[in-house]
């Protein structure tokens, strides 16, 4: 009898151990499954984020900074202008060629596309190039780009004077353009509404291979870089009229 009771206890103990082992295995499997599931979810989320992030990057890279166009879009000749409002050579170009360009635009023979960049800010520090370009884009929103563009160049500070970094100064100059200043314009200038556009324009210029501002292209051909055969207003007019 004692032997039978002992055997029964042994069988019960063995059965309990098997049950515990079985429960332990089940718990292990559950934990492993939960971990795998969590990793799968995390991986899925990571993949989703990576995909979304990649998509955003692709979208951003595909967003080109469209130039500001002046003149008849159907004009037979296109002048591409890369400019920086702090650049003295850009000011010299504008003051020399302004009347010729405007005359050709008015005659429907030329359209100009302005790519505004912040090259001087990058090279010398400051923010006047970017803020002036943003303000010019704000003026474009009001249909006053051309007039304000000319005002900025006529009142261009010395290259090392970052006066255009002052939004107050930019707004004061805007008062020289009839009908430009408004609460919406002031907010646009002060908030840097078009800063991202200016940055994209600057990045596009850096990637273009052009060396400096101003860069002036007539139907894609650089007409301002050859110092051995310098451009003049008369030469520009003749080249444009030949395309009419």
PDB file of C-alpha atoms in Angstrom:
ATOM      1  CA  UNK A   1       0.000   0.000   0.000  1.00  0.00           C
ATOM      2  CA  UNK A   2       2.768   2.380   0.915  1.00  0.00           C
ATOM      3  CA  UNK A   3       4.433   1.621  -2.364  1.00  0.00           C
ATOM      4  CA  UNK A   4       1.216   2.302  -4.247  1.00  0.00           C
ATOM      5  CA  UNK A   5       0.701   5.617  -2.430  1.00  0.00           C
ATOM      6  CA  UNK A   6       4.247   6.604  -3.165  1.00  0.00           C
ATOM      7  CA  UNK A   7       3.858   5.742  -6.819  1.00  0.00           C
ATOM      8  CA  UNK A   8       0.634   7.734  -6.973  1.00  0.00           C
ATOM      9  CA  UNK A   9       2.368  10.760  -5.429  1.00  0.00           C
ATOM     10  CA  UNK A  10       5.241  10.400  -7.861  1.00  0.00           C
ATOM     11  CA  UNK A  11       2.850  10.231 -10.819  1.00  0.00           C
ATOM     12  CA  UNK A  12       0.969  13.301  -9.528  1.00  0.00           C
ATOM     13  CA  UNK A  13       4.225  15.193  -9.030  1.00  0.00           C
ATOM     14  CA  UNK A  14       5.408  14.230 -12.511  1.00  0.00           C
ATOM     15  CA  UNK A  15       2.090  15.271 -14.000  1.00  0.00           C
ATOM     16  CA  UNK A  16       2.295  18.630 -12.190  1.00  0.00           C
ATOM     17  CA  UNK A  17       5.818  19.170 -13.519  1.00  0.00           C
ATOM     18  CA  UNK A  18       4.719  18.320 -17.049  1.00  0.00           C
ATOM     19  CA  UNK A  19       1.805  20.754 -16.655  1.00  0.00           C
ATOM     20  CA  UNK A  20       4.140  23.509 -15.420  1.00  0.00           C
ATOM     21  CA  UNK A  21       6.552  22.827 -18.265  1.00  0.00           C
ATOM     22  CA  UNK A  22       3.703  22.959 -20.737  1.00  0.00           C
ATOM     23  CA  UNK A  23       2.454  26.245 -19.278  1.00  0.00           C
ATOM     24  CA  UNK A  24       5.972  27.681 -19.385  1.00  0.00           C
ATOM     25  CA  UNK A  25       6.309  26.733 -23.053  1.00  0.00           C
ATOM     26  CA  UNK A  26       2.955  28.354 -23.824  1.00  0.00           C
ATOM     27  CA  UNK A  27       3.964  31.535 -22.040  1.00  0.00           C
ATOM     28  CA  UNK A  28       7.276  31.571 -23.900  1.00  0.00           C
ATOM     29  CA  UNK A  29       5.481  31.141 -27.202  1.00  0.00           C
ATOM     30  CA  UNK A  30       3.033  33.937 -26.307  1.00  0.00           C
ATOM     31  CA  UNK A  31       5.831  36.309 -25.305  1.00  0.00           C
ATOM     32  CA  UNK A  32       7.791  35.493 -28.445  1.00  0.00           C
ATOM     33  CA  UNK A  33       4.698  36.012 -30.575  1.00  0.00           C
ATOM     34  CA  UNK A  34       4.027  39.351 -28.857  1.00  0.00           C
ATOM     35  CA  UNK A  35       7.610  40.466 -29.402  1.00  0.00           C
ATOM     36  CA  UNK A  36       7.512  39.413 -33.046  1.00  0.00           C
ATOM     37  CA  UNK A  37       4.169  41.155 -33.456  1.00  0.00           C
ATOM     38  CA  UNK A  38       5.490  44.307 -31.847  1.00  0.00           C
ATOM     39  CA  UNK A  39       8.562  44.231 -34.055  1.00  0.00           C
ATOM     40  CA  UNK A  40       6.396  43.697 -37.078  1.00  0.00           C
ATOM     41  CA  UNK A  41       4.239  46.668 -36.142  1.00  0.00           C
ATOM     42  CA  UNK A  42       7.297  48.796 -35.412  1.00  0.00           C
ATOM     43  CA  UNK A  43       8.873  47.729 -38.676  1.00  0.00           C
ATOM     44  CA  UNK A  44       5.655  48.471 -40.471  1.00  0.00           C
ATOM     45  CA  UNK A  45       5.436  51.894 -38.870  1.00  0.00           C
ATOM     46  CA  UNK A  46       9.090  52.518 -39.633  1.00  0.00           C
ATOM     47  CA  UNK A  47       8.548  51.488 -43.214  1.00  0.00           C
ATOM     48  CA  UNK A  48       5.522  53.742 -43.440  1.00  0.00           C
ATOM     49  CA  UNK A  49       7.409  56.681 -41.972  1.00  0.00           C
ATOM     50  CA  UNK A  50      10.384  56.015 -44.217  1.00  0.00           C
ATOM     51  CA  UNK A  51       8.121  55.803 -47.239  1.00  0.00           C
ATOM     52  CA  UNK A  52       6.301  58.968 -46.278  1.00  0.00           C
ATOM     53  CA  UNK A  53       9.547  60.748 -45.522  1.00  0.00           C
ATOM     54  CA  UNK A  54      11.022  59.624 -48.812  1.00  0.00           C
ATOM     55  CA  UNK A  55       7.920  60.771 -50.578  1.00  0.00           C
ATOM     56  CA  UNK A  56       8.142  64.173 -48.956  1.00  0.00           C
ATOM     57  CA  UNK A  57      11.805  64.457 -49.903  1.00  0.00           C
ATOM     58  CA  UNK A  58      11.006  63.529 -53.473  1.00  0.00           C
ATOM     59  CA  UNK A  59       8.164  66.013 -53.514  1.00  0.00           C
ATOM     60  CA  UNK A  60      10.401  68.746 -52.127  1.00  0.00           C
ATOM     61  CA  UNK A  61      13.146  67.983 -54.611  1.00  0.00           C
ATOM     62  CA  UNK A  62      10.629  68.087 -57.435  1.00  0.00           C
ATOM     63  CA  UNK A  63       9.352  71.470 -56.350  1.00  0.00           C
ATOM     64  CA  UNK A  64      11.291  73.883 -58.500  1.00  0.00           C
ATOM     65  CA  UNK A  65      11.423  77.535 -57.535  1.00  0.00           C
ATOM     66  CA  UNK A  66       9.513  79.015 -60.441  1.00  0.00           C
ATOM     67  CA  UNK A  67      10.998  82.301 -61.607  1.00  0.00           C
ATOM     68  CA  UNK A  68       9.092  85.578 -61.549  1.00  0.00           C
ATOM     69  CA  UNK A  69       8.185  86.481 -65.117  1.00  0.00           C
ATOM     70  CA  UNK A  70       7.918  90.005 -66.493  1.00  0.00           C
ATOM     71  CA  UNK A  71       6.665  90.690 -70.012  1.00  0.00           C
ATOM     72  CA  UNK A  72       4.553  88.804 -72.508  1.00  0.00           C
ATOM     73  CA  UNK A  73       4.888  85.059 -71.920  1.00  0.00           C
ATOM     74  CA  UNK A  74       4.486  84.555 -75.658  1.00  0.00           C
ATOM     75  CA  UNK A  75       7.430  86.828 -76.533  1.00  0.00           C
ATOM     76  CA  UNK A  76       9.881  85.231 -79.005  1.00  0.00           C
ATOM     77  CA  UNK A  77      12.927  85.805 -76.775  1.00  0.00           C
ATOM     78  CA  UNK A  78      13.488  84.888 -73.132  1.00  0.00           C
ATOM     79  CA  UNK A  79      15.976  86.577 -70.848  1.00  0.00           C
ATOM     80  CA  UNK A  80      16.876  84.499 -67.803  1.00  0.00           C
ATOM     81  CA  UNK A  81      18.254  86.610 -64.966  1.00  0.00           C
ATOM     82  CA  UNK A  82      19.912  85.227 -61.814  1.00  0.00           C
ATOM     83  CA  UNK A  83      20.239  88.080 -59.338  1.00  0.00           C
ATOM     84  CA  UNK A  84      21.010  88.900 -55.733  1.00  0.00           C
ATOM     85  CA  UNK A  85      19.730  92.197 -54.329  1.00  0.00           C
ATOM     86  CA  UNK A  86      22.951  92.644 -52.326  1.00  0.00           C
ATOM     87  CA  UNK A  87      25.161  92.049 -55.380  1.00  0.00           C
ATOM     88  CA  UNK A  88      26.809  95.264 -56.686  1.00  0.00           C
ATOM     89  CA  UNK A  89      27.344  93.780 -60.156  1.00  0.00           C
ATOM     90  CA  UNK A  90      23.625  92.956 -60.294  1.00  0.00           C
ATOM     91  CA  UNK A  91      22.833  96.552 -59.466  1.00  0.00           C
ATOM     92  CA  UNK A  92      25.202  97.708 -62.197  1.00  0.00           C
ATOM     93  CA  UNK A  93      23.530  95.391 -64.706  1.00  0.00           C
ATOM     94  CA  UNK A  94      20.050  96.594 -63.786  1.00  0.00           C
ATOM     95  CA  UNK A  95      20.944 100.258 -63.909  1.00  0.00           C
ATOM     96  CA  UNK A  96      22.669  99.821 -67.289  1.00  0.00           C
ATOM     97  CA  UNK A  97      20.134  97.605 -69.049  1.00  0.00           C
ATOM     98  CA  UNK A  98      16.849  98.509 -67.330  1.00  0.00           C
ATOM     99  CA  UNK A  99      15.492 100.852 -69.989  1.00  0.00           C
ATOM    100  CA  UNK A 100      16.504  98.544 -72.867  1.00  0.00           C
ATOM    101  CA  UNK A 101      14.875  95.510 -71.257  1.00  0.00           C
ATOM    102  CA  UNK A 102      11.688  97.406 -70.455  1.00  0.00           C
ATOM    103  CA  UNK A 103      11.479  98.750 -74.003  1.00  0.00           C
ATOM    104  CA  UNK A 104      11.820  95.251 -75.478  1.00  0.00           C
ATOM    105  CA  UNK A 105       9.266  93.872 -73.020  1.00  0.00           C
ATOM    106  CA  UNK A 106       6.806  96.632 -73.851  1.00  0.00           C
ATOM    107  CA  UNK A 107       7.211  95.883 -77.564  1.00  0.00           C
ATOM    108  CA  UNK A 108       6.331  92.232 -76.915  1.00  0.00           C
ATOM    109  CA  UNK A 109       9.743  91.049 -78.098  1.00  0.00           C
ATOM    110  CA  UNK A 110      11.170  89.882 -74.769  1.00  0.00           C
ATOM    111  CA  UNK A 111      10.097  88.321 -71.527  1.00  0.00           C
ATOM    112  CA  UNK A 112      12.377  88.205 -68.504  1.00  0.00           C
ATOM    113  CA  UNK A 113      12.434  85.444 -65.912  1.00  0.00           C
ATOM    114  CA  UNK A 114      13.973  86.438 -62.592  1.00  0.00           C
ATOM    115  CA  UNK A 115      15.586  83.859 -60.324  1.00  0.00           C
ATOM    116  CA  UNK A 116      16.304  85.595 -57.017  1.00  0.00           C
ATOM    117  CA  UNK A 117      19.140  84.087 -54.991  1.00  0.00           C
ATOM    118  CA  UNK A 118      20.896  84.692 -51.684  1.00  0.00           C
ATOM    119  CA  UNK A 119      24.519  84.264 -52.730  1.00  0.00           C
ATOM    120  CA  UNK A 120      25.938  87.224 -50.786  1.00  0.00           C
ATOM    121  CA  UNK A 121      24.296  86.002 -47.570  1.00  0.00           C
ATOM    122  CA  UNK A 122      26.057  82.662 -48.049  1.00  0.00           C
ATOM    123  CA  UNK A 123      29.430  84.191 -48.851  1.00  0.00           C
ATOM    124  CA  UNK A 124      29.517  87.155 -46.465  1.00  0.00           C
ATOM    125  CA  UNK A 125      26.926  86.352 -43.820  1.00  0.00           C
ATOM    126  CA  UNK A 126      23.746  88.230 -43.038  1.00  0.00           C
ATOM    127  CA  UNK A 127      20.225  87.838 -44.359  1.00  0.00           C
ATOM    128  CA  UNK A 128      19.587  90.860 -46.591  1.00  0.00           C
ATOM    129  CA  UNK A 129      19.685  88.915 -49.855  1.00  0.00           C
ATOM    130  CA  UNK A 130      17.062  86.460 -48.638  1.00  0.00           C
ATOM    131  CA  UNK A 131      14.827  89.039 -46.994  1.00  0.00           C
ATOM    132  CA  UNK A 132      14.916  91.361 -49.997  1.00  0.00           C
ATOM    133  CA  UNK A 133      14.089  88.475 -52.327  1.00  0.00           C
ATOM    134  CA  UNK A 134      11.207  87.469 -50.062  1.00  0.00           C
ATOM    135  CA  UNK A 135       9.943  91.061 -50.073  1.00  0.00           C
ATOM    136  CA  UNK A 136      10.153  91.152 -53.875  1.00  0.00           C
ATOM    137  CA  UNK A 137       8.082  87.964 -54.013  1.00  0.00           C
ATOM    138  CA  UNK A 138       5.583  89.624 -51.650  1.00  0.00           C
ATOM    139  CA  UNK A 139       5.423  92.527 -54.103  1.00  0.00           C
ATOM    140  CA  UNK A 140       4.791  90.017 -56.886  1.00  0.00           C
ATOM    141  CA  UNK A 141       1.771  88.773 -54.903  1.00  0.00           C
ATOM    142  CA  UNK A 142       0.423  92.326 -55.138  1.00  0.00           C
ATOM    143  CA  UNK A 143       1.229  92.645 -58.859  1.00  0.00           C
ATOM    144  CA  UNK A 144       4.016  95.134 -58.083  1.00  0.00           C
ATOM    145  CA  UNK A 145       7.184  93.076 -58.554  1.00  0.00           C
ATOM    146  CA  UNK A 146       8.714  95.056 -61.391  1.00  0.00           C
ATOM    147  CA  UNK A 147       8.381  98.442 -59.695  1.00  0.00           C
ATOM    148  CA  UNK A 148       9.606  97.205 -56.313  1.00  0.00           C
ATOM    149  CA  UNK A 149      12.475  95.278 -57.915  1.00  0.00           C
ATOM    150  CA  UNK A 150      13.662  98.545 -59.478  1.00  0.00           C
ATOM    151  CA  UNK A 151      13.270 100.450 -56.211  1.00  0.00           C
ATOM    152  CA  UNK A 152      15.456  97.927 -54.384  1.00  0.00           C
ATOM    153  CA  UNK A 153      18.241  98.246 -56.943  1.00  0.00           C
ATOM    154  CA  UNK A 154      18.026 102.022 -57.028  1.00  0.00           C
ATOM    155  CA  UNK A 155      18.420 102.014 -53.247  1.00  0.00           C
ATOM    156  CA  UNK A 156      20.923  99.171 -53.011  1.00  0.00           C
ATOM    157  CA  UNK A 157      23.274  99.454 -50.023  1.00  0.00           C
ATOM    158  CA  UNK A 158      26.994  98.758 -50.206  1.00  0.00           C
ATOM    159  CA  UNK A 159      27.778  95.049 -50.456  1.00  0.00           C
ATOM    160  CA  UNK A 160      29.043  94.795 -46.866  1.00  0.00           C
ATOM    161  CA  UNK A 161      26.087  96.801 -45.507  1.00  0.00           C
ATOM    162  CA  UNK A 162      23.349  94.293 -44.737  1.00  0.00           C
ATOM    163  CA  UNK A 163      20.665  96.982 -44.670  1.00  0.00           C
ATOM    164  CA  UNK A 164      18.108  94.800 -46.452  1.00  0.00           C
ATOM    165  CA  UNK A 165      18.145  92.491 -43.429  1.00  0.00           C
ATOM    166  CA  UNK A 166      15.814  95.052 -41.844  1.00  0.00           C
ATOM    167  CA  UNK A 167      12.202  94.316 -42.734  1.00  0.00           C
ATOM    168  CA  UNK A 168      11.415  97.838 -41.566  1.00  0.00           C
ATOM    169  CA  UNK A 169      13.758  99.188 -44.256  1.00  0.00           C
ATOM    170  CA  UNK A 170      12.212  96.957 -46.915  1.00  0.00           C
ATOM    171  CA  UNK A 171       8.734  98.149 -46.018  1.00  0.00           C
ATOM    172  CA  UNK A 172       9.867 101.780 -46.024  1.00  0.00           C
ATOM    173  CA  UNK A 173      11.239 101.352 -49.544  1.00  0.00           C
ATOM    174  CA  UNK A 174       7.960  99.734 -50.587  1.00  0.00           C
ATOM    175  CA  UNK A 175       6.220 103.024 -49.888  1.00  0.00           C
ATOM    176  CA  UNK A 176       7.926 104.344 -53.010  1.00  0.00           C
ATOM    177  CA  UNK A 177       5.688 102.001 -55.035  1.00  0.00           C
ATOM    178  CA  UNK A 178       2.137 103.260 -55.224  1.00  0.00           C
ATOM    179  CA  UNK A 179      -0.405 100.842 -53.827  1.00  0.00           C
ATOM    180  CA  UNK A 180       2.114  98.260 -52.617  1.00  0.00           C
ATOM    181  CA  UNK A 181       2.122  98.673 -48.853  1.00  0.00           C
ATOM    182  CA  UNK A 182      -0.770  97.034 -47.039  1.00  0.00           C
ATOM    183  CA  UNK A 183      -1.164  94.985 -43.841  1.00  0.00           C
ATOM    184  CA  UNK A 184      -0.973  91.810 -45.946  1.00  0.00           C
ATOM    185  CA  UNK A 185       2.256  92.967 -47.626  1.00  0.00           C
ATOM    186  CA  UNK A 186       3.820  93.955 -44.295  1.00  0.00           C
ATOM    187  CA  UNK A 187       2.910  90.582 -42.796  1.00  0.00           C
ATOM    188  CA  UNK A 188       4.336  88.797 -45.841  1.00  0.00           C
ATOM    189  CA  UNK A 189       7.631  90.681 -45.513  1.00  0.00           C
ATOM    190  CA  UNK A 190       7.887  90.355 -41.730  1.00  0.00           C
ATOM    191  CA  UNK A 191       7.005  86.653 -41.594  1.00  0.00           C
ATOM    192  CA  UNK A 192       9.298  85.590 -44.435  1.00  0.00           C
ATOM    193  CA  UNK A 193       6.383  84.012 -46.262  1.00  0.00           C
ATOM    194  CA  UNK A 194       8.456  83.201 -49.356  1.00  0.00           C
ATOM    195  CA  UNK A 195      11.721  82.260 -47.607  1.00  0.00           C
ATOM    196  CA  UNK A 196      11.379  78.621 -48.688  1.00  0.00           C
ATOM    197  CA  UNK A 197      10.976  79.728 -52.303  1.00  0.00           C
ATOM    198  CA  UNK A 198      14.120  81.864 -52.040  1.00  0.00           C
ATOM    199  CA  UNK A 199      16.029  78.918 -50.561  1.00  0.00           C
ATOM    200  CA  UNK A 200      14.933  76.617 -53.374  1.00  0.00           C
ATOM    201  CA  UNK A 201      15.881  79.257 -55.934  1.00  0.00           C
ATOM    202  CA  UNK A 202      19.325  79.592 -54.352  1.00  0.00           C
ATOM    203  CA  UNK A 203      19.792  75.817 -54.275  1.00  0.00           C
ATOM    204  CA  UNK A 204      18.817  75.550 -57.934  1.00  0.00           C
ATOM    205  CA  UNK A 205      21.345  78.243 -58.810  1.00  0.00           C
ATOM    206  CA  UNK A 206      24.096  76.465 -56.851  1.00  0.00           C
ATOM    207  CA  UNK A 207      23.333  73.249 -58.731  1.00  0.00           C
ATOM    208  CA  UNK A 208      23.200  74.975 -62.118  1.00  0.00           C
ATOM    209  CA  UNK A 209      26.936  75.290 -62.575  1.00  0.00           C
ATOM    210  CA  UNK A 210      26.791  79.067 -63.015  1.00  0.00           C
ATOM    211  CA  UNK A 211      29.580  80.831 -61.192  1.00  0.00           C
ATOM    212  CA  UNK A 212      28.112  84.077 -59.889  1.00  0.00           C
ATOM    213  CA  UNK A 213      25.558  86.817 -60.111  1.00  0.00           C
ATOM    214  CA  UNK A 214      24.401  88.307 -62.285  1.00  0.00           C
ATOM    215  CA  UNK A 215      24.108  85.433 -64.712  1.00  0.00           C
ATOM    216  CA  UNK A 216      22.249  86.520 -67.828  1.00  0.00           C
ATOM    217  CA  UNK A 217      21.025  84.033 -70.428  1.00  0.00           C
ATOM    218  CA  UNK A 218      19.271  84.793 -73.687  1.00  0.00           C
ATOM    219  CA  UNK A 219      17.275  81.739 -74.736  1.00  0.00           C
ATOM    220  CA  UNK A 220      19.609  79.628 -72.621  1.00  0.00           C
ATOM    221  CA  UNK A 221      22.885  81.105 -73.867  1.00  0.00           C
ATOM    222  CA  UNK A 222      25.082  83.015 -71.435  1.00  0.00           C
ATOM    223  CA  UNK A 223      25.509  86.447 -72.997  1.00  0.00           C
ATOM    224  CA  UNK A 224      27.092  88.299 -70.072  1.00  0.00           C
ATOM    225  CA  UNK A 225      30.102  86.206 -69.077  1.00  0.00           C
ATOM    226  CA  UNK A 226      32.401  86.851 -72.046  1.00  0.00           C
ATOM    227  CA  UNK A 227      34.470  89.858 -70.979  1.00  0.00           C
ATOM    228  CA  UNK A 228      36.465  89.748 -74.224  1.00  0.00           C
ATOM    229  CA  UNK A 229      33.244  90.595 -76.045  1.00  0.00           C
ATOM    230  CA  UNK A 230      31.252  92.528 -73.442  1.00  0.00           C
ATOM    231  CA  UNK A 231      27.522  92.913 -73.763  1.00  0.00           C
ATOM    232  CA  UNK A 232      26.070  96.379 -74.303  1.00  0.00           C
ATOM    233  CA  UNK A 233      22.451  97.557 -74.332  1.00  0.00           C
ATOM    234  CA  UNK A 234      22.722  97.999 -78.112  1.00  0.00           C
ATOM    235  CA  UNK A 235      23.998  94.431 -78.593  1.00  0.00           C
ATOM    236  CA  UNK A 236      21.226  93.065 -76.384  1.00  0.00           C
ATOM    237  CA  UNK A 237      18.585  94.920 -78.359  1.00  0.00           C
ATOM    238  CA  UNK A 238      19.994  93.663 -81.672  1.00  0.00           C
ATOM    239  CA  UNK A 239      20.148  90.037 -80.475  1.00  0.00           C
ATOM    240  CA  UNK A 240      16.558  90.157 -79.242  1.00  0.00           C
ATOM    241  CA  UNK A 241      15.225  91.815 -82.368  1.00  0.00           C
ATOM    242  CA  UNK A 242      16.873  89.175 -84.541  1.00  0.00           C
ATOM    243  CA  UNK A 243      14.614  86.620 -82.875  1.00  0.00           C
ATOM    244  CA  UNK A 244      11.423  88.538 -83.624  1.00  0.00           C
TER     245      UNK A 244
END
